[in-house]
Amino acid sequence: ADVVIHVHFQGRKNDRFVLLREAEIDYAALAQAMAEHDFHGDWSIEFVKDCVVPKPQDFDVARVLEHAKNDRHFLEYLRSAYFQS
């Protein structure tokens, strides 16, 4: 296919999952490029900070959902900054 229909966002830094705004990838620059190339596909968050832990008992769903919410707000900000409604 010659059209991208879906972009996964994954915050990583030093081989760890981090919040998207802390990631090694400049997601603002990526969002700007997506807008410039008239991207109309779906955005999704794939993995969030603290979603992978060494032991199952260390998994904290409330913390993971809070990080997911922070990432969602960051992506909403990027959409509003670079894409017209």
GROMACS .gro file of N, CA, C and O in nm:
model
  340
    1ALA      N    1   0.084  -0.119   0.000
    1ALA     CA    2   0.000   0.000   0.000
    1ALA      C    3   0.088   0.124   0.000
    1ALA      O    4   0.196   0.124   0.059
    2ASP      N    5   0.041   0.227  -0.063
    2ASP     CA    6   0.119   0.350  -0.071
    2ASP      C    7   0.065   0.459   0.020
    2ASP      O    8   0.103   0.575   0.008
    3VAL      N    9  -0.022   0.423   0.114
    3VAL     CA   10  -0.078   0.519   0.208
    3VAL      C   11  -0.063   0.464   0.350
    3VAL      O   12  -0.098   0.350   0.377
    4VAL      N   13  -0.011   0.545   0.440
    4VAL     CA   14  -0.001   0.506   0.581
    4VAL      C   15  -0.136   0.533   0.646
    4VAL      O   16  -0.190   0.643   0.633
    5ILE      N   17  -0.190   0.433   0.715
    5ILE     CA   18  -0.322   0.450   0.775
    5ILE      C   19  -0.321   0.445   0.927
    5ILE      O   20  -0.421   0.471   0.991
    6HIS      N   21  -0.204   0.415   0.985
    6HIS     CA   22  -0.199   0.398   1.130
    6HIS      C   23  -0.057   0.425   1.180
    6HIS      O   24   0.039   0.372   1.125
    7VAL      N   25  -0.043   0.507   1.283
    7VAL     CA   26   0.088   0.534   1.343
    7VAL      C   27   0.081   0.499   1.491
    7VAL      O   28  -0.009   0.543   1.563
    8HIS      N   29   0.174   0.416   1.535
    8HIS     CA   30   0.188   0.381   1.677
    8HIS      C   31   0.288   0.475   1.741
    8HIS      O   32   0.396   0.496   1.687
    9PHE      N   33   0.256   0.527   1.856
    9PHE     CA   34   0.347   0.612   1.932
    9PHE      C   35   0.396   0.533   2.053
    9PHE      O   36   0.315   0.476   2.127
   10GLN      N   37   0.526   0.532   2.072
   10GLN     CA   38   0.585   0.453   2.179
   10GLN      C   39   0.700   0.533   2.238
   10GLN      O   40   0.798   0.561   2.170
   11GLY      N   41   0.686   0.574   2.363
   11GLY     CA   42   0.790   0.652   2.428
   11GLY      C   43   0.902   0.563   2.478
   11GLY      O   44   0.881   0.480   2.566
   12ARG      N   45   1.021   0.583   2.421
   12ARG     CA   46   1.137   0.505   2.464
   12ARG      C   47   1.257   0.597   2.480
   12ARG      O   48   1.276   0.691   2.402
   13LYS      N   49   1.336   0.569   2.581
   13LYS     CA   50   1.460   0.643   2.603
   13LYS      C   51   1.554   0.552   2.682
   13LYS      O   52   1.512   0.491   2.781
   14ASN      N   53   1.675   0.540   2.634
   14ASN     CA   54   1.774   0.452   2.698
   14ASN      C   55   1.719   0.311   2.717
   14ASN      O   56   1.734   0.251   2.823
   15ASP      N   57   1.650   0.263   2.614
   15ASP     CA   58   1.594   0.127   2.613
   15ASP      C   59   1.490   0.102   2.722
   15ASP      O   60   1.474  -0.010   2.770
   16ARG      N   61   1.422   0.207   2.764
   16ARG     CA   62   1.314   0.196   2.863
   16ARG      C   63   1.191   0.269   2.810
   16ARG      O   64   1.202   0.361   2.730
   17PHE      N   65   1.075   0.230   2.859
   17PHE     CA   66   0.953   0.302   2.824
   17PHE      C   67   0.941   0.426   2.912
   17PHE      O   68   0.959   0.419   3.034
   18VAL      N   69   0.914   0.541   2.847
   18VAL     CA   70   0.900   0.668   2.917
   18VAL      C   71   0.774   0.737   2.863
   18VAL      O   72   0.712   0.690   2.768
   19LEU      N   73   0.737   0.847   2.922
   19LEU     CA   74   0.628   0.927   2.868
   19LEU      C   75   0.666   0.976   2.729
   19LEU      O   76   0.784   1.000   2.701
   20LEU      N   77   0.569   0.991   2.642
   20LEU     CA   78   0.598   1.033   2.505
   20LEU      C   79   0.675   1.164   2.500
   20LEU      O   80   0.766   1.181   2.419
   21ARG      N   81   0.640   1.259   2.586
   21ARG     CA   82   0.709   1.388   2.583
   21ARG      C   83   0.854   1.378   2.629
   21ARG      O   84   0.932   1.471   2.608
   22GLU      N   85   0.894   1.266   2.690
   22GLU     CA   86   1.032   1.244   2.736
   22GLU      C   87   1.111   1.156   2.640
   22GLU      O   88   1.230   1.131   2.662
   23ALA      N   89   1.049   1.108   2.534
   23ALA     CA   90   1.110   1.009   2.444
   23ALA      C   91   1.225   1.067   2.363
   23ALA      O   92   1.237   1.189   2.344
   24GLU      N   93   1.310   0.978   2.315
   24GLU     CA   94   1.421   1.017   2.228
   24GLU      C   95   1.370   1.072   2.095
   24GLU      O   96   1.433   1.159   2.036
   25ILE      N   97   1.259   1.021   2.049
   25ILE     CA   98   1.198   1.069   1.923
   25ILE      C   99   1.133   1.204   1.950
   25ILE      O  100   1.064   1.222   2.050
   26ASP      N  101   1.153   1.297   1.860
   26ASP     CA  102   1.088   1.428   1.869
   26ASP      C  103   0.948   1.414   1.809
   26ASP      O  104   0.929   1.428   1.688
   27TYR      N  105   0.850   1.385   1.894
   27TYR     CA  106   0.715   1.360   1.844
   27TYR      C  107   0.649   1.486   1.791
   27TYR      O  108   0.561   1.478   1.706
   28ALA      N  109   0.691   1.603   1.837
   28ALA     CA  110   0.638   1.727   1.779
   28ALA      C  111   0.682   1.739   1.633
   28ALA      O  112   0.600   1.773   1.545
   29ALA      N  113   0.807   1.709   1.605
   29ALA     CA  114   0.855   1.712   1.467
   29ALA      C  115   0.785   1.606   1.382
   29ALA      O  116   0.751   1.631   1.265
   30LEU      N  117   0.762   1.489   1.440
   30LEU     CA  118   0.691   1.385   1.367
   30LEU      C  119   0.548   1.429   1.336
   30LEU      O  120   0.500   1.413   1.223
   31ALA      N  121   0.478   1.486   1.433
   31ALA     CA  122   0.341   1.532   1.411
   31ALA      C  123   0.338   1.641   1.304
   31ALA      O  124   0.249   1.643   1.218
   32GLN      N  125   0.435   1.730   1.307
   32GLN     CA  126   0.442   1.834   1.205
   32GLN      C  127   0.460   1.773   1.066
   32GLN      O  128   0.392   1.812   0.971
   33ALA      N  129   0.549   1.676   1.055
   33ALA     CA  130   0.571   1.609   0.926
   33ALA      C  131   0.446   1.534   0.881
   33ALA      O  132   0.411   1.534   0.762
   34MET      N  133   0.377   1.470   0.976
   34MET     CA  134   0.253   1.399   0.942
   34MET      C  135   0.150   1.498   0.886
   34MET      O  136   0.082   1.470   0.787
   35ALA      N  137   0.139   1.615   0.949
   35ALA     CA  138   0.045   1.717   0.902
   35ALA      C  139   0.085   1.768   0.764
   35ALA      O  140  -0.001   1.784   0.676
   36GLU      N  141   0.213   1.794   0.746
   36GLU     CA  142   0.262   1.844   0.617
   36GLU      C  143   0.238   1.745   0.504
   36GLU      O  144   0.223   1.784   0.389
   37HIS      N  145   0.235   1.616   0.537
   37HIS     CA  146   0.211   1.512   0.437
   37HIS      C  147   0.065   1.467   0.435
   37HIS      O  148   0.032   1.361   0.381
   38ASP      N  149  -0.021   1.548   0.497
   38ASP     CA  150  -0.166   1.527   0.492
   38ASP      C  151  -0.209   1.391   0.546
   38ASP      O  152  -0.295   1.324   0.489
   39PHE      N  153  -0.149   1.350   0.658
   39PHE     CA  154  -0.184   1.222   0.721
   39PHE      C  155  -0.323   1.231   0.782
   39PHE      O  156  -0.353   1.324   0.856
   40HIS      N  157  -0.408   1.135   0.750
   40HIS     CA  158  -0.544   1.131   0.803
   40HIS      C  159  -0.576   0.999   0.872
   40HIS      O  160  -0.692   0.969   0.898
   41GLY      N  161  -0.475   0.921   0.902
   41GLY     CA  162  -0.496   0.791   0.963
   41GLY      C  163  -0.512   0.798   1.114
   41GLY      O  164  -0.523   0.905   1.175
   42ASP      N  165  -0.512   0.681   1.175
   42ASP     CA  166  -0.530   0.668   1.319
   42ASP      C  167  -0.397   0.686   1.392
   42ASP      O  168  -0.291   0.651   1.341
   43TRP      N  169  -0.407   0.737   1.513
   43TRP     CA  170  -0.293   0.747   1.605
   43TRP      C  171  -0.323   0.652   1.721
   43TRP      O  172  -0.435   0.647   1.769
   44SER      N  173  -0.223   0.581   1.768
   44SER     CA  174  -0.245   0.499   1.887
   44SER      C  175  -0.119   0.498   1.974
   44SER      O  176  -0.008   0.514   1.924
   45ILE      N  177  -0.141   0.480   2.101
   45ILE     CA  178  -0.031   0.470   2.196
   45ILE      C  179  -0.004   0.322   2.218
   45ILE      O  180  -0.095   0.247   2.253
   46GLU      N  181   0.119   0.282   2.195
   46GLU     CA  182   0.158   0.142   2.208
   46GLU      C  183   0.264   0.133   2.316
   46GLU      O  184   0.376   0.178   2.295
   47PHE      N  185   0.230   0.081   2.427
   47PHE     CA  186   0.316   0.071   2.545
   47PHE      C  187   0.329   0.208   2.611
   47PHE      O  188   0.342   0.308   2.544
   48VAL      N  189   0.324   0.210   2.741
   48VAL     CA  190   0.340   0.333   2.818
   48VAL      C  191   0.438   0.307   2.932
   48VAL      O  192   0.470   0.193   2.965
   49LYS      N  193   0.483   0.415   2.991
   49LYS     CA  194   0.576   0.406   3.103
   49LYS      C  195   0.520   0.313   3.211
   49LYS      O  196   0.402   0.320   3.244
   50ASP      N  197   0.603   0.226   3.261
   50ASP     CA  198   0.572   0.131   3.369
   50ASP      C  199   0.476   0.018   3.329
   50ASP      O  200   0.427  -0.054   3.415
   51CYS      N  201   0.453   0.000   3.199
   51CYS     CA  202   0.364  -0.110   3.158
   51CYS      C  203   0.436  -0.243   3.157
   51CYS      O  204   0.373  -0.348   3.161
   52VAL      N  205   0.568  -0.240   3.152
   52VAL     CA  206   0.649  -0.362   3.157
   52VAL      C  207   0.732  -0.356   3.285
   52VAL      O  208   0.809  -0.262   3.305
   53VAL      N  209   0.711  -0.453   3.370
   53VAL     CA  210   0.781  -0.457   3.499
   53VAL      C  211   0.849  -0.592   3.516
   53VAL      O  212   0.807  -0.691   3.455
   54PRO      N  213   0.953  -0.598   3.599
   54PRO     CA  214   1.027  -0.724   3.616
   54PRO      C  215   0.942  -0.837   3.674
   54PRO      O  216   0.956  -0.952   3.636
   55LYS      N  217   0.853  -0.802   3.769
   55LYS     CA  218   0.771  -0.905   3.834
   55LYS      C  219   0.624  -0.864   3.827
   55LYS      O  220   0.592  -0.747   3.846
   56PRO      N  221   0.535  -0.959   3.802
   56PRO     CA  222   0.392  -0.925   3.792
   56PRO      C  223   0.339  -0.849   3.914
   56PRO      O  224   0.256  -0.759   3.899
   57GLN      N  225   0.388  -0.880   4.031
   57GLN     CA  226   0.339  -0.812   4.151
   57GLN      C  227   0.380  -0.665   4.155
   57GLN      O  228   0.324  -0.586   4.233
   58ASP      N  229   0.475  -0.624   4.071
   58ASP     CA  230   0.516  -0.484   4.063
   58ASP      C  231   0.426  -0.401   3.971
   58ASP      O  232   0.438  -0.279   3.966
   59PHE      N  233   0.338  -0.467   3.897
   59PHE     CA  234   0.251  -0.396   3.803
   59PHE      C  235   0.145  -0.316   3.880
   59PHE      O  236   0.074  -0.370   3.964
   60ASP      N  237   0.137  -0.187   3.850
   60ASP     CA  238   0.042  -0.097   3.916
   60ASP      C  239  -0.049  -0.037   3.809
   60ASP      O  240  -0.010   0.056   3.738
   61VAL      N  241  -0.167  -0.092   3.795
   61VAL     CA  242  -0.257  -0.050   3.688
   61VAL      C  243  -0.293   0.098   3.697
   61VAL      O  244  -0.303   0.166   3.595
   62ALA      N  245  -0.309   0.151   3.817
   62ALA     CA  246  -0.343   0.292   3.832
   62ALA      C  247  -0.230   0.380   3.777
   62ALA      O  248  -0.255   0.479   3.708
   63ARG      N  249  -0.106   0.345   3.806
   63ARG     CA  250   0.008   0.422   3.757
   63ARG      C  251   0.018   0.413   3.605
   63ARG      O  252   0.039   0.512   3.536
   64VAL      N  253  -0.001   0.293   3.550
   64VAL     CA  254   0.006   0.274   3.405
   64VAL      C  255  -0.105   0.354   3.337
   64VAL      O  256  -0.080   0.421   3.235
   65LEU      N  257  -0.225   0.351   3.391
   65LEU     CA  258  -0.334   0.429   3.331
   65LEU      C  259  -0.310   0.579   3.341
   65LEU      O  260  -0.346   0.654   3.250
   66GLU      N  261  -0.248   0.624   3.448
   66GLU     CA  262  -0.213   0.766   3.461
   66GLU      C  263  -0.111   0.806   3.355
   66GLU      O  264  -0.122   0.912   3.293
   67HIS      N  265  -0.012   0.720   3.330
   67HIS     CA  266   0.086   0.748   3.225
   67HIS      C  267   0.018   0.748   3.087
   67HIS      O  268   0.049   0.833   3.003
   68ALA      N  269  -0.073   0.656   3.065
   68ALA     CA  270  -0.147   0.652   2.938
   68ALA      C  271  -0.227   0.780   2.920
   68ALA      O  272  -0.233   0.836   2.809
   69LYS      N  273  -0.289   0.828   3.027
   69LYS     CA  274  -0.366   0.953   3.019
   69LYS      C  275  -0.273   1.070   2.986
   69LYS      O  276  -0.306   1.153   2.901
   70ASN      N  277  -0.156   1.075   3.049
   70ASN     CA  278  -0.060   1.182   3.018
   70ASN      C  279  -0.016   1.176   2.872
   70ASN      O  280  -0.007   1.280   2.805
   71ASP      N  281   0.010   1.056   2.820
   71ASP     CA  282   0.048   1.041   2.680
   71ASP      C  283  -0.067   1.083   2.588
   71ASP      O  284  -0.044   1.148   2.486
   72ARG      N  285  -0.189   1.047   2.623
   72ARG     CA  286  -0.305   1.088   2.543
   72ARG      C  287  -0.315   1.240   2.537
   72ARG      O  288  -0.336   1.297   2.430
   73HIS      N  289  -0.299   1.306   2.650
   73HIS     CA  290  -0.306   1.452   2.653
   73HIS      C  291  -0.195   1.513   2.567
   73HIS      O  292  -0.218   1.613   2.497
   74PHE      N  293  -0.077   1.454   2.569
   74PHE     CA  294   0.033   1.502   2.486
   74PHE      C  295  -0.001   1.489   2.338
   74PHE      O  296   0.019   1.583   2.259
   75LEU      N  297  -0.057   1.375   2.298
   75LEU     CA  298  -0.095   1.356   2.158
   75LEU      C  299  -0.209   1.449   2.119
   75LEU      O  300  -0.211   1.501   2.006
   76GLU      N  301  -0.303   1.473   2.209
   76GLU     CA  302  -0.411   1.567   2.180
   76GLU      C  303  -0.354   1.707   2.158
   76GLU      O  304  -0.399   1.780   2.069
   77TYR      N  305  -0.255   1.744   2.238
   77TYR     CA  306  -0.190   1.873   2.220
   77TYR      C  307  -0.123   1.880   2.082
   77TYR      O  308  -0.138   1.979   2.009
   78LEU      N  309  -0.050   1.775   2.044
   78LEU     CA  310   0.016   1.775   1.913
   78LEU      C  311  -0.085   1.784   1.800
   78LEU      O  312  -0.063   1.858   1.703
   79ARG      N  313  -0.194   1.712   1.812
   79ARG     CA  314  -0.298   1.718   1.707
   79ARG      C  315  -0.353   1.860   1.695
   79ARG      O  316  -0.372   1.911   1.586
   80SER      N  317  -0.379   1.922   1.808
   80SER     CA  318  -0.435   2.058   1.804
   80SER      C  319  -0.332   2.159   1.753
   80SER      O  320  -0.368   2.259   1.689
   81ALA      N  321  -0.204   2.133   1.776
   81ALA     CA  322  -0.099   2.225   1.734
   81ALA      C  323  -0.070   2.216   1.584
   81ALA      O  324  -0.038   2.315   1.521
   82TYR      N  325  -0.082   2.096   1.526
   82TYR     CA  326  -0.037   2.076   1.388
   82TYR      C  327  -0.147   2.038   1.290
   82TYR      O  328  -0.124   2.044   1.169
   83PHE      N  329  -0.263   2.000   1.338
   83PHE     CA  330  -0.371   1.956   1.249
   83PHE      C  331  -0.490   2.048   1.266
   83PHE      O  332  -0.526   2.084   1.377
   84GLN      N  333  -0.553   2.081   1.155
   84GLN     CA  334  -0.674   2.163   1.160
   84GLN      C  335  -0.793   2.073   1.187
   84GLN      O  336  -0.800   1.962   1.137
   85SER      N  337  -0.887   2.122   1.262
   85SER     CA  338  -1.007   2.043   1.295
   85SER      C  339  -1.098   2.029   1.177
   85SER      O  340  -1.112   2.111   1.094
   0.00000   0.00000   0.00000
